[in-house]
Every structure is written in structure tokens, then in C-alpha cells.
Amino acid sequence: MARAKGNYEDLVRLAVTELRVQTTVLSITLFPTQGFSSTTYSVELGDQTSIVVQVRPSDRPLALSNLDVARSTFGSLVPLGSFLTSNEDQDLLLYSMSQIPGRSLDSYLHEAATIPVIASSLGTILAKAIVPDTEVSELISSLGGEGSPRTRRS
């Protein structure tokens, strides 16, 4: 199976209910933007929290270690992820992730005014991924980024 595309709401409800026996599932909403091989839902719980549940084919597991590494670098900008359950009948894997507040990057890409801001922010994030924190501000300033004399506004 190359893709997990379909309506998995009942499967998600069952998996979350079994995992979180102390709360109820209030709603399950399909995210408007989906990945290539997965189906992703926002799940609102009775304890006033929400989680993300991703359904993936078993031959395309989520690399949870990548989330851990990214989270160690970018902190709360990266969700906490964990394996939820598998469904052998449909050859599927389900993962639970913390929900990060805000809008998805995809929703901003259609607004021309946001492209320069996204490019600058992405550059800063990439710089932090490969340059030690102590050198990031110097690098950004030298390239005319945040806080440099060339970009400060009076």
C-alpha cells in the first residue's frame, strides 16, 4: 500500500478512545491540507485538549526519531509525536501528535505579501539548524537580516 487515503474517522475514534480512557472524543476533523501518503485529523477531546492523529500505510511509517531531533533544535515549534496503534486488517499505522497553534504554512503561500517574511523566517530556521546559536545572530546581521543596520527601520 503506497497511500493511506480514505475516511478513517471511525478507526481514529476507536484508537483515541482506547488510549485515552479518561476522556471522550468530541470531534474529528480532516485537515484541509494532506500529505502524500497519509490522512491527518484534528481530534478535539472532552478534557479541552486537542491532538493530531495521522493514519499512514504500514510501509511508510513516521520517523519519530526525526521529530525528536527537530524538537531538540526548534523546541515547541515541532510537535511531540508517538505511535498510537496499528490496524493489521487495513495495513495501517496510527500516530498521535501534539497540536501546534497557528496556521499551516500552506495557507500563507497563497498570499503574495507573506512570501518575503516566509523566506526570511525559513532562512533563520535553516541557519539555526546548521550554525551554532552563538553565531546565528552574527550571520543573520551580516546578510542584512533581523537587527542589522541595513534592515532596521527608524
Short mmCIF file of C-alpha atoms in Angstrom, two decimals:
data_model
loop_
_atom_site.label_atom_id
_atom_site.label_comp_id
_atom_site.label_asym_id
_atom_site.label_seq_id
_atom_site.Cartn_x
_atom_site.Cartn_y
_atom_site.Cartn_z
CA MET A 1 0.00 0.00 0.00
CA ALA A 2 1.57 3.30 -1.05
CA ARG A 3 -1.05 5.67 0.37
CA ALA A 4 -3.46 5.78 3.28
CA LYS A 5 -6.23 7.75 1.70
CA GLY A 6 -9.79 7.31 2.82
CA ASN A 7 -12.22 8.01 5.63
CA TYR A 8 -10.66 6.68 8.81
CA GLU A 9 -12.73 8.64 11.34
CA ASP A 10 -14.15 5.51 13.00
CA LEU A 11 -10.69 3.96 13.26
CA VAL A 12 -9.28 7.18 14.74
CA ARG A 13 -12.14 7.46 17.26
CA LEU A 14 -11.63 3.86 18.39
CA ALA A 15 -7.84 4.23 18.72
CA VAL A 16 -8.03 7.50 20.66
CA THR A 17 -10.81 6.22 22.93
CA GLU A 18 -8.78 3.11 23.79
CA LEU A 19 -5.67 5.20 24.51
CA ARG A 20 -7.35 7.96 26.50
CA VAL A 21 -9.96 6.14 28.54
CA GLN A 22 -10.41 9.11 30.89
CA THR A 23 -11.81 11.43 28.22
CA THR A 24 -14.17 11.39 25.25
CA VAL A 25 -13.69 12.35 21.63
CA LEU A 26 -15.81 15.43 20.88
CA SER A 27 -14.97 15.85 17.20
CA ILE A 28 -12.72 14.58 14.44
CA THR A 29 -11.93 16.98 11.61
CA LEU A 30 -9.96 16.24 8.47
CA PHE A 31 -7.12 18.73 7.94
CA PRO A 32 -7.62 20.74 4.73
CA THR A 33 -4.04 20.07 3.58
CA GLN A 34 -2.98 16.43 3.46
CA GLY A 35 0.36 14.71 2.97
CA PHE A 36 1.14 12.44 0.03
CA SER A 37 0.76 9.10 1.76
CA SER A 38 -1.17 9.90 4.94
CA THR A 39 -4.54 11.13 6.14
CA THR A 40 -4.39 13.59 9.04
CA TYR A 41 -7.10 14.58 11.52
CA SER A 42 -7.52 17.12 14.30
CA VAL A 43 -9.18 15.43 17.28
CA GLU A 44 -10.91 17.56 19.95
CA LEU A 45 -11.12 15.80 23.31
CA GLY A 46 -13.52 16.16 26.22
CA ASP A 47 -10.73 17.33 28.54
CA GLN A 48 -10.45 20.56 26.47
CA THR A 49 -7.30 19.42 24.65
CA SER A 50 -6.75 18.53 21.03
CA ILE A 51 -4.34 16.20 19.28
CA VAL A 52 -3.39 15.39 15.72
CA VAL A 53 -3.82 11.81 14.52
CA GLN A 54 -2.11 10.70 11.34
CA VAL A 55 -3.04 7.49 9.53
CA ARG A 56 -0.23 6.07 7.40
CA PRO A 57 0.31 2.89 5.38
CA SER A 58 2.50 0.39 7.23
CA ASP A 59 5.19 0.63 4.55
CA ARG A 60 5.54 4.38 5.23
CA PRO A 61 5.99 4.71 9.00
CA LEU A 62 6.54 8.10 10.60
CA ALA A 63 10.17 8.54 11.66
CA LEU A 64 9.52 9.60 15.25
CA SER A 65 13.26 9.99 15.85
CA ASN A 66 13.26 12.82 13.27
CA LEU A 67 10.62 14.64 15.32
CA ASP A 68 12.75 14.20 18.44
CA VAL A 69 15.83 15.64 16.72
CA ALA A 70 13.86 18.55 15.25
CA ARG A 71 12.23 19.25 18.62
CA SER A 72 15.64 19.33 20.33
CA THR A 73 16.64 22.10 17.89
CA PHE A 74 13.39 24.02 17.40
CA GLY A 75 11.55 23.33 20.66
CA SER A 76 7.80 23.83 20.77
CA LEU A 77 7.67 24.62 17.03
CA VAL A 78 7.83 20.85 16.47
CA PRO A 79 5.06 18.54 17.73
CA LEU A 80 5.58 15.74 20.21
CA GLY A 81 4.81 12.50 18.41
CA SER A 82 4.10 8.95 19.48
CA PHE A 83 2.95 5.69 17.99
CA LEU A 84 -0.76 5.20 18.71
CA THR A 85 -1.68 1.80 17.29
CA SER A 86 -1.68 -0.36 14.18
CA ASN A 87 -4.58 -1.80 12.25
CA GLU A 88 -3.43 -5.03 10.64
CA ASP A 89 -6.74 -5.55 8.79
CA GLN A 90 -6.12 -2.43 6.71
CA ASP A 91 -2.29 -2.46 6.94
CA LEU A 92 -2.26 0.96 8.66
CA LEU A 93 -0.27 2.72 11.38
CA LEU A 94 -1.73 5.50 13.53
CA TYR A 95 0.33 8.20 15.21
CA SER A 96 -0.63 10.85 17.75
CA MET A 97 0.98 14.29 17.84
CA SER A 98 0.57 17.42 19.89
CA GLN A 99 -1.28 20.16 18.06
CA ILE A 100 0.72 23.32 17.45
CA PRO A 101 -1.33 26.54 17.45
CA GLY A 102 -1.39 28.70 14.35
CA ARG A 103 -1.98 28.34 10.63
CA SER A 104 -0.26 25.90 8.33
CA LEU A 105 2.50 27.21 6.08
CA ASP A 106 0.40 26.20 3.07
CA SER A 107 -2.29 28.75 3.97
CA TYR A 108 0.28 31.58 3.75
CA LEU A 109 1.83 30.56 0.43
CA HIS A 110 -1.13 31.97 -1.49
CA GLU A 111 -0.67 35.48 -0.05
CA ALA A 112 2.00 37.35 -2.05
CA ALA A 113 2.76 39.77 0.81
CA THR A 114 3.83 36.92 3.08
CA ILE A 115 6.43 35.36 0.77
CA PRO A 116 9.34 37.65 1.83
CA VAL A 117 8.53 37.10 5.52
CA ILE A 118 8.37 33.33 5.00
CA ALA A 119 11.67 33.34 3.11
CA SER A 120 13.38 35.33 5.87
CA SER A 121 11.94 33.13 8.63
CA LEU A 122 12.85 29.96 6.78
CA GLY A 123 16.38 31.24 6.31
CA THR A 124 16.65 31.90 10.05
CA ILE A 125 15.36 28.42 10.87
CA LEU A 126 17.76 26.78 8.43
CA ALA A 127 20.65 28.81 9.83
CA LYS A 128 19.83 27.57 13.33
CA ALA A 129 19.85 24.02 12.05
CA ILE A 130 23.43 24.20 10.79
CA VAL A 131 25.11 27.07 12.66
CA PRO A 132 25.67 27.16 16.44
CA ASP A 133 23.29 29.60 18.20
CA THR A 134 26.14 31.92 19.18
CA GLU A 135 26.92 32.55 15.52
CA VAL A 136 23.35 32.79 14.17
CA SER A 137 22.74 36.45 15.03
CA GLU A 138 26.11 37.45 13.54
CA LEU A 139 25.36 35.50 10.37
CA ILE A 140 21.87 36.99 10.03
CA SER A 141 23.18 40.53 10.61
CA SER A 142 25.98 40.07 8.08
CA LEU A 143 23.42 39.07 5.47
CA GLY A 144 21.17 42.06 6.20
CA GLY A 145 18.67 40.14 8.31
CA GLU A 146 16.87 40.98 11.56
CA GLY A 147 18.63 43.57 13.69
CA SER A 148 21.25 44.55 11.14
CA PRO A 149 21.76 48.24 10.34
CA ARG A 150 20.63 47.58 6.75
CA THR A 151 17.21 46.32 7.80
CA ARG A 152 16.39 48.34 10.94
CA ARG A 153 13.56 50.78 10.49
CA SER A 154 13.50 54.12 12.26
#
